[in-house]
CSV table of C-alpha atoms in Angstrom, one decimal:
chain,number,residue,atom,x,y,z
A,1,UNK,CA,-11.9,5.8,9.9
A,2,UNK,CA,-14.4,4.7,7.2
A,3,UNK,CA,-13.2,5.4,2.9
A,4,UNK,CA,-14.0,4.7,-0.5
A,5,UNK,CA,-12.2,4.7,-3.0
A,6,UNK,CA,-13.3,3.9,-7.0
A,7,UNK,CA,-9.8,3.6,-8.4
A,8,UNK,CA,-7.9,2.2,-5.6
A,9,UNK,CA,-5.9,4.9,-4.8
A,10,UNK,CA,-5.8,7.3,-1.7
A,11,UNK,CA,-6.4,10.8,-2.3
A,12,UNK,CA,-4.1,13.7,-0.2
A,13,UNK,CA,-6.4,15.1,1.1
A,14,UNK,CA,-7.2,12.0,2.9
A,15,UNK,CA,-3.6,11.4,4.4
A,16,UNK,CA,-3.8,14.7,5.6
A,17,UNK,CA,-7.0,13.7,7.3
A,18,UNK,CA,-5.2,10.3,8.5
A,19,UNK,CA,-2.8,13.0,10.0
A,20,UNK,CA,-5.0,15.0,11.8
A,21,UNK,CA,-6.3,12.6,13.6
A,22,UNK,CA,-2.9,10.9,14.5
A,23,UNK,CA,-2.4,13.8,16.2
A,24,UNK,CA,-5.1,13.7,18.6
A,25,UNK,CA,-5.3,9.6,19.3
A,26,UNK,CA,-3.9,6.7,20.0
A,27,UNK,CA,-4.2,4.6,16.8
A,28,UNK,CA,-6.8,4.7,13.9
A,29,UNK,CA,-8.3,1.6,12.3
A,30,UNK,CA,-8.8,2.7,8.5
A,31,UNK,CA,-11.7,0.4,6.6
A,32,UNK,CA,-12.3,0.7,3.5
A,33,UNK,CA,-15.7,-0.4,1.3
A,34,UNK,CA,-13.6,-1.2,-1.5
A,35,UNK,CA,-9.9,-2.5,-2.5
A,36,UNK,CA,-7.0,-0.3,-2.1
A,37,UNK,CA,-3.5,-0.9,-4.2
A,38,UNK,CA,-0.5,-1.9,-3.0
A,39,UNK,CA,0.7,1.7,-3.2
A,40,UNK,CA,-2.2,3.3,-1.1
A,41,UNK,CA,-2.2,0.7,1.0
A,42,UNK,CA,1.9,1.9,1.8
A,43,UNK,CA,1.1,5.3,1.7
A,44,UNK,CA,-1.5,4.7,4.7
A,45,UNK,CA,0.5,2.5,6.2
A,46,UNK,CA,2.5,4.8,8.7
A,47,UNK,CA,-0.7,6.5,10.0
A,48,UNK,CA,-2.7,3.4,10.8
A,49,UNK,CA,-2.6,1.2,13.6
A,50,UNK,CA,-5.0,-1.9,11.2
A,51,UNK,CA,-6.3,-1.6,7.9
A,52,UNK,CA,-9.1,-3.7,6.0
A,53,UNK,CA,-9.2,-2.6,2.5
A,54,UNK,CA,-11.8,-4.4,0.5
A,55,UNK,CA,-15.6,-4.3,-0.7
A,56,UNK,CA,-18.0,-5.5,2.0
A,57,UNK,CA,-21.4,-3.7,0.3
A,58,UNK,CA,-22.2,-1.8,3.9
A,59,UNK,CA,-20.9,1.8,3.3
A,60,UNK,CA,-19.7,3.4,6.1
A,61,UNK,CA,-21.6,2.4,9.0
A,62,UNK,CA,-20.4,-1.3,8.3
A,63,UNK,CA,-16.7,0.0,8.1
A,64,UNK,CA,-17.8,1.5,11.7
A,65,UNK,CA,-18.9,-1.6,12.6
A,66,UNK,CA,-15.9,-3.7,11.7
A,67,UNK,CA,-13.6,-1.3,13.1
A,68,UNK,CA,-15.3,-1.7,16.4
A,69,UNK,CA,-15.2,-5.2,16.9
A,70,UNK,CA,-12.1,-5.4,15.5
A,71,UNK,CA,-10.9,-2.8,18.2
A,72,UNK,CA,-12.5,-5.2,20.7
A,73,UNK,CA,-11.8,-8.0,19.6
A,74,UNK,CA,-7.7,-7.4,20.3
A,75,UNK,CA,-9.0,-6.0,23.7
A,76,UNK,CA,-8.1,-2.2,22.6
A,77,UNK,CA,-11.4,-0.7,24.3
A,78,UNK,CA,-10.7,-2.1,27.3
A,79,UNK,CA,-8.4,1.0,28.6
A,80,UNK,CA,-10.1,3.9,25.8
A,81,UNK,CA,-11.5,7.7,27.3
A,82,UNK,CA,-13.2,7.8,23.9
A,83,UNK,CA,-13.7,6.0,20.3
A,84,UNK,CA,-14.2,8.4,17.3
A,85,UNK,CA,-15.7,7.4,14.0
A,86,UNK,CA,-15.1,9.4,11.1
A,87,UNK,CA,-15.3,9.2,7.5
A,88,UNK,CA,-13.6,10.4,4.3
A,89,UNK,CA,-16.4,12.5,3.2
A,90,UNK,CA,-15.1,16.0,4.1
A,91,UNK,CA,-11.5,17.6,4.4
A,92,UNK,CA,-10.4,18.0,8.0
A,93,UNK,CA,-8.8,19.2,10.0
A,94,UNK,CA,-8.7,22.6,8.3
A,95,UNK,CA,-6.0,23.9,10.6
A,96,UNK,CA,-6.4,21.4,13.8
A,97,UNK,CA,-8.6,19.1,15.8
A,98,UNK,CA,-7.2,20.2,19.5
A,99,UNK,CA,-8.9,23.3,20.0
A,100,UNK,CA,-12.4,21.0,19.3
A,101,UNK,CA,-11.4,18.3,21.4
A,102,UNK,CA,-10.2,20.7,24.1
A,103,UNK,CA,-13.3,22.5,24.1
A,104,UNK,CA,-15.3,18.9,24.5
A,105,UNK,CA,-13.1,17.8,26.9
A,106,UNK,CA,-14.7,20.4,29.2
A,107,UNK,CA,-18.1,18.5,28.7
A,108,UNK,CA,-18.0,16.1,30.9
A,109,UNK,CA,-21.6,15.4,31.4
A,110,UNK,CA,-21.4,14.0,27.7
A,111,UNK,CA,-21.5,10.4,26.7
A,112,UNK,CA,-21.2,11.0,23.4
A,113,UNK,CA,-21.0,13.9,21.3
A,114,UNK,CA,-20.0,15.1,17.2
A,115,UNK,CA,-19.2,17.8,15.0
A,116,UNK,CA,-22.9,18.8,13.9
A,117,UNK,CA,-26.6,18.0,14.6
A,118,UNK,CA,-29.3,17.9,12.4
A,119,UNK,CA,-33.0,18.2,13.3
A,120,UNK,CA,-34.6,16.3,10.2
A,121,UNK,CA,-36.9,14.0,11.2
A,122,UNK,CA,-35.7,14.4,14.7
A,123,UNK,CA,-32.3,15.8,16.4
A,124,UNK,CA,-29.1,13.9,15.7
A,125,UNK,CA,-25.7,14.2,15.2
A,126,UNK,CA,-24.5,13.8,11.8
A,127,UNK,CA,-22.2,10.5,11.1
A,128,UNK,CA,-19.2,11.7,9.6
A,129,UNK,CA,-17.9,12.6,12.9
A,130,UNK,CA,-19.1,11.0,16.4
A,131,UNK,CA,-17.2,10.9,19.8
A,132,UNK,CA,-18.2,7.7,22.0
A,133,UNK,CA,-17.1,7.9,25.4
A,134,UNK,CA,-16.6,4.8,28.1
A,135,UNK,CA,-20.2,4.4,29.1
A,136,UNK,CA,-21.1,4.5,25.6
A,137,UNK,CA,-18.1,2.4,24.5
A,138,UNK,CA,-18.6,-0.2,26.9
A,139,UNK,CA,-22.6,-0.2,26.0
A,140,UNK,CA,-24.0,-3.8,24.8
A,141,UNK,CA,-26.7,-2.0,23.7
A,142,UNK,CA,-24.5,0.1,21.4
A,143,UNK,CA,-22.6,-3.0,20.2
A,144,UNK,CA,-25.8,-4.2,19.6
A,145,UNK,CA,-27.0,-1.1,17.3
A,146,UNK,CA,-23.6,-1.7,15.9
A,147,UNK,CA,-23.7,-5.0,15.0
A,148,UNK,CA,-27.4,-5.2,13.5
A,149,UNK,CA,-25.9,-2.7,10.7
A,150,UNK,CA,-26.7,-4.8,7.5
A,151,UNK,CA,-26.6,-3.9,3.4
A,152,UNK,CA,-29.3,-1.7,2.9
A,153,UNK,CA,-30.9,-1.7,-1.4
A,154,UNK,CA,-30.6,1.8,-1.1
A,155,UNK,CA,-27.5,4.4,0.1
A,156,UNK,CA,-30.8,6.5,1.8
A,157,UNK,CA,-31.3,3.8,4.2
A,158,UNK,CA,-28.1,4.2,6.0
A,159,UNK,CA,-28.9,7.3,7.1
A,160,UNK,CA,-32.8,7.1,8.5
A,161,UNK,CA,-31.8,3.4,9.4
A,162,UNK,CA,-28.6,4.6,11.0
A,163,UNK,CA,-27.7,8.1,11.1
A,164,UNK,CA,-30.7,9.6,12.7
A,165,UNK,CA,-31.7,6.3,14.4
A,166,UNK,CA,-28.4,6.1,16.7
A,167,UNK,CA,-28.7,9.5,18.8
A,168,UNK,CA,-32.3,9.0,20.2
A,169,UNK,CA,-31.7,4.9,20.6
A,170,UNK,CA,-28.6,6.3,22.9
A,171,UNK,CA,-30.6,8.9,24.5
A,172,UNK,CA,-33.2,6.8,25.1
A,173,UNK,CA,-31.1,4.6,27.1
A,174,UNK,CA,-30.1,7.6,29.4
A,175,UNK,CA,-26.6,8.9,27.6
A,176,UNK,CA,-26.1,12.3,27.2
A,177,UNK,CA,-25.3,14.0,24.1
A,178,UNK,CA,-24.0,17.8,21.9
A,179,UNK,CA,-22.5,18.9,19.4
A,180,UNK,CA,-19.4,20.8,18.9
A,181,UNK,CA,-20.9,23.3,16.4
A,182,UNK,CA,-24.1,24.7,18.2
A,183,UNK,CA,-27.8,23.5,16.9
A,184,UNK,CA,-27.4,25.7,13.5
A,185,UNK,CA,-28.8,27.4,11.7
A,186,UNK,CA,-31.7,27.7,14.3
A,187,UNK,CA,-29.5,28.7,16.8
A,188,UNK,CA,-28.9,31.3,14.9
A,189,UNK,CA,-30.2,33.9,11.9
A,190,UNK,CA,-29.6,31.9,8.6
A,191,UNK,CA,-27.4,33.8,6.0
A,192,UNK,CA,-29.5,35.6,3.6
A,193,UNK,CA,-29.6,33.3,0.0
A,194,UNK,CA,-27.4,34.2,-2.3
A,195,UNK,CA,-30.0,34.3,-5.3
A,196,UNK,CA,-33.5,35.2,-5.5
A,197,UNK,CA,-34.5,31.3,-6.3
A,198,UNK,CA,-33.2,30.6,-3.0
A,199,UNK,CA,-35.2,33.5,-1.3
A,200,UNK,CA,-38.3,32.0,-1.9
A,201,UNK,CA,-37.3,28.3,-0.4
A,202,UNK,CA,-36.9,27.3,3.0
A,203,UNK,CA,-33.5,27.6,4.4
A,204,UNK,CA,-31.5,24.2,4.4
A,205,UNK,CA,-31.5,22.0,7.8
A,206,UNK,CA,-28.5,20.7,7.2
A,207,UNK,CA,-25.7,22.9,9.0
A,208,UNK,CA,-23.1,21.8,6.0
A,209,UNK,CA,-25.2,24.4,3.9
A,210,UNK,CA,-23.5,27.3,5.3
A,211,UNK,CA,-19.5,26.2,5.1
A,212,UNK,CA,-18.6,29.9,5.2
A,213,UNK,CA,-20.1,30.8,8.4
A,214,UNK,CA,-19.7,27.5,10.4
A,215,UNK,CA,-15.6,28.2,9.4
A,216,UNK,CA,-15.2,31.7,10.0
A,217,UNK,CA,-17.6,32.1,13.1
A,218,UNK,CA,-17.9,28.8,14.6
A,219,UNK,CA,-14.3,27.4,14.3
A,220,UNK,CA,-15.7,24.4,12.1
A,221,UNK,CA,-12.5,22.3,11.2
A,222,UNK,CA,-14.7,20.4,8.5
A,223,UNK,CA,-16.0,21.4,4.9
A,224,UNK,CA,-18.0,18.9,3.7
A,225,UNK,CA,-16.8,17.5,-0.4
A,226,UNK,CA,-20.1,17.5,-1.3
A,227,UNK,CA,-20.1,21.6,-1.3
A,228,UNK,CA,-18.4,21.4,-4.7
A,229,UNK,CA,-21.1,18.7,-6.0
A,230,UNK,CA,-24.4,19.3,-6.4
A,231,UNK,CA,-25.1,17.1,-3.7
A,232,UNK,CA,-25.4,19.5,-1.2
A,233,UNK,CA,-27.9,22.8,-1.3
A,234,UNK,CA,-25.5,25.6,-0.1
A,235,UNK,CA,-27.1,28.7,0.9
A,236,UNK,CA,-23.4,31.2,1.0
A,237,UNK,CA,-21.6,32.4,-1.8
A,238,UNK,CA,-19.1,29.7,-2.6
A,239,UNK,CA,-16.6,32.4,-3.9
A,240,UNK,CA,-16.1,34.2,-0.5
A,241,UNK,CA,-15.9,31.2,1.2
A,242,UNK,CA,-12.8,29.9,-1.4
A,243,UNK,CA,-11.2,33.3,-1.0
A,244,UNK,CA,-11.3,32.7,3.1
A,245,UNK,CA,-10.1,29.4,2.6
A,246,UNK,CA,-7.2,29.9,0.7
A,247,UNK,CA,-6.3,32.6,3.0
A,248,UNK,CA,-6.8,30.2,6.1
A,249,UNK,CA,-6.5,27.0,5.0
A,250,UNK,CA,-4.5,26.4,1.9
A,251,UNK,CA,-3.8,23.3,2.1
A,252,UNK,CA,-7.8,22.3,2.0
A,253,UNK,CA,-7.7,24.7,-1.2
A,254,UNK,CA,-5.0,23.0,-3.2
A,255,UNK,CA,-6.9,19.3,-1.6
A,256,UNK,CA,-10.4,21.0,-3.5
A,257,UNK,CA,-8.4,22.0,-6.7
A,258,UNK,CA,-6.9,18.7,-7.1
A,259,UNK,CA,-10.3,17.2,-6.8
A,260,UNK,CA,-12.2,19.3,-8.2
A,261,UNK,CA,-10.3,20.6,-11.3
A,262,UNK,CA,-12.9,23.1,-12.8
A,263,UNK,CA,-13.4,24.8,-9.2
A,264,UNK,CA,-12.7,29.0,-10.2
A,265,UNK,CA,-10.7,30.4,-7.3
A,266,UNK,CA,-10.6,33.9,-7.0
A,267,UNK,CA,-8.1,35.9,-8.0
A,268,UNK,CA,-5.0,36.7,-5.4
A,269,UNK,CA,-5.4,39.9,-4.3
C-alpha cells in the first residue's frame, strides 16, 4: 500500500482503507513517500504487517517497488496466491472488497488483473489497484520492470513510463490480463454531459469520469479523490452521485466531508 502524506498525519479515510484490505489478505506493507509522526505511525500500526515511512522522491511506483523486495526479501512471496498494490488515492472499499475478489477469483486464466483499464495511448490497467498472481509474482522479468523504477523530473512520467508501460511489457511476455470493472465507457453508452460545454467535447477515457455509474451499475468499490478536485474531468452530476453515496456508503461521505470541507451535500430527504 503506497501514501502520501504533507503534514505527517494519516487521514480516516485511509485507515478505513488499511481495513479493507485487512480483511481480504494476509498482511499489508504500508510505504510511504514522506515521513509519518509518531502518532500516525501508531494509529497504522495494528493494520500493517511493515511500514517504511519516509521521503524516497519515487511516488508511488517506488513505494511498490520497495514493498516488493521488501516482501521478498523476508521470503513472504515464496507461499503468495496473489500480491496487490494499491495506493491512497481513492476511498475504498465503499462497502467491501470480497464480492470483487470473489468475482476474480473465478478468473482463473488471469495472471494479473485491476480495478479499471484505460485505453489511452494503449489498453492498461490503471495503478492504483493491480492484482499479481504467482506466475506474475515469481516473474524476473517483472522484478526487473520493478526494480528499473527510478525518480522521474516530472509526476507525468510515472504514468507513461510506468502505468501504461507495465500491462503490454506483461502481456507481451505471454500473461494474461482484465479488469474488474469492464472496458468503460466503450463498453458501454457514455452518460450524457451534464452541461452543454461538455456536449461539445469528447467524452473522457478515463473510466474514473463517471463515479456515479461505475458505483451504482458496476459494483465499483472505489471513488477516486480527485472527483472533488479539479484534477479529474467528470462527466455525471456530482450531486446525484453524493445523494447515492450517503445513502450507500456513508462512511466514504463523512471521509469526502472531512477532506473536502466546502463539498455541498444534498439535503436529507
Amino acid at each position: 500500500f503506497a501514501g502520501y502524506s504533507a503534514d505527517g498525519s494519516v487521514a480516516p479515510y485511509v485507515l478505513r482503507y488499511l481495513s479493507g484490505l485487512k480483511a481480504v489478505t494476509d498482511g499489508i506493507v504500508y510505504i510511504t513517500d514522506s515521513p509519518l509522526s509518531p502518532e500516525a505511525q501508531k494509529q497504522v500500526a495494528p493494520y500493517v504487517i511493515h511500514g517504511e515511512y519516509q521521503r524516497h522522491g519515487e511516488y508511488d511506483w517506488g513505494s511498490y517497488k520497495r514493498g516488493y523486495n521488501w516482501l521478498k526479501a523476508k521470503n513472504l512471496l515464496r507461499h503468495a496466491d496473489e500480491l496487490i498494490f494499491a495506493n491512497d488515492s481513492a476511498y475504498a472499499p465503499l462497502q467491501t472488497f470480497r464480492p470483487m475478489f470473489n468475482q476474480m477469483r473465478s478468473r482463473s486464466e488471469l495472471d494479473f488483473w485491476g480495478n479499471t483499464q484505460n485505453q489511452r495511448f494503449n489498453p492498461h490497467l490503471q495503478s492504483y489497484f493491480l492484482v499479481f498472481r504467482r506466475p506474475v509474482i515469481i516473474s524476473k522479468s517483472f522484478a526487473a520492470f520493478l526494480n528499473g523504477v527510478k525518480a522521474q523530473p516530472d509526476h507525468s512520467l510515472y504514468i507513461t513510463e510506468y502505468e501504461i508501460k507495465l500491462t503490454p511489457f506483461l502481456q507481451n511476455l505471454g500473461y494474461k490480463w482484465d479488469s474488474y470493472i469492464p472496458d468503460f465507457p466503450s463498453a458501454s453508452p457514455a452518460p450524457k454531459p451534464v452541461s452543454a460545454a461538455r456536449a461539445s467535447a469528447p467524452a473522457s477515457p478515463d473510466p474514473n469520469s463517471y463515479p456515479l455509474t461505475l458505483i451504482r451499475d458496476y459494483h465499483n468499490q472505489f471513488l477516486k479523490r480527485r472527483t472533488f478536485t479539479d484534477k479529474l474531468p467528470i462527466e455525471e452530476n456530482r450531486a446525484e452521485l453524493l445523494a447515492y453515496l450517503c445513502t450507500h456508503a456513508p462512511e466514504t461521505c463523512q471521509n469526502i466531508a472531512a477532506d473536502f470541507p466546502n463539498t455541498v451535500f444534498p439535503a436529507a430527504a
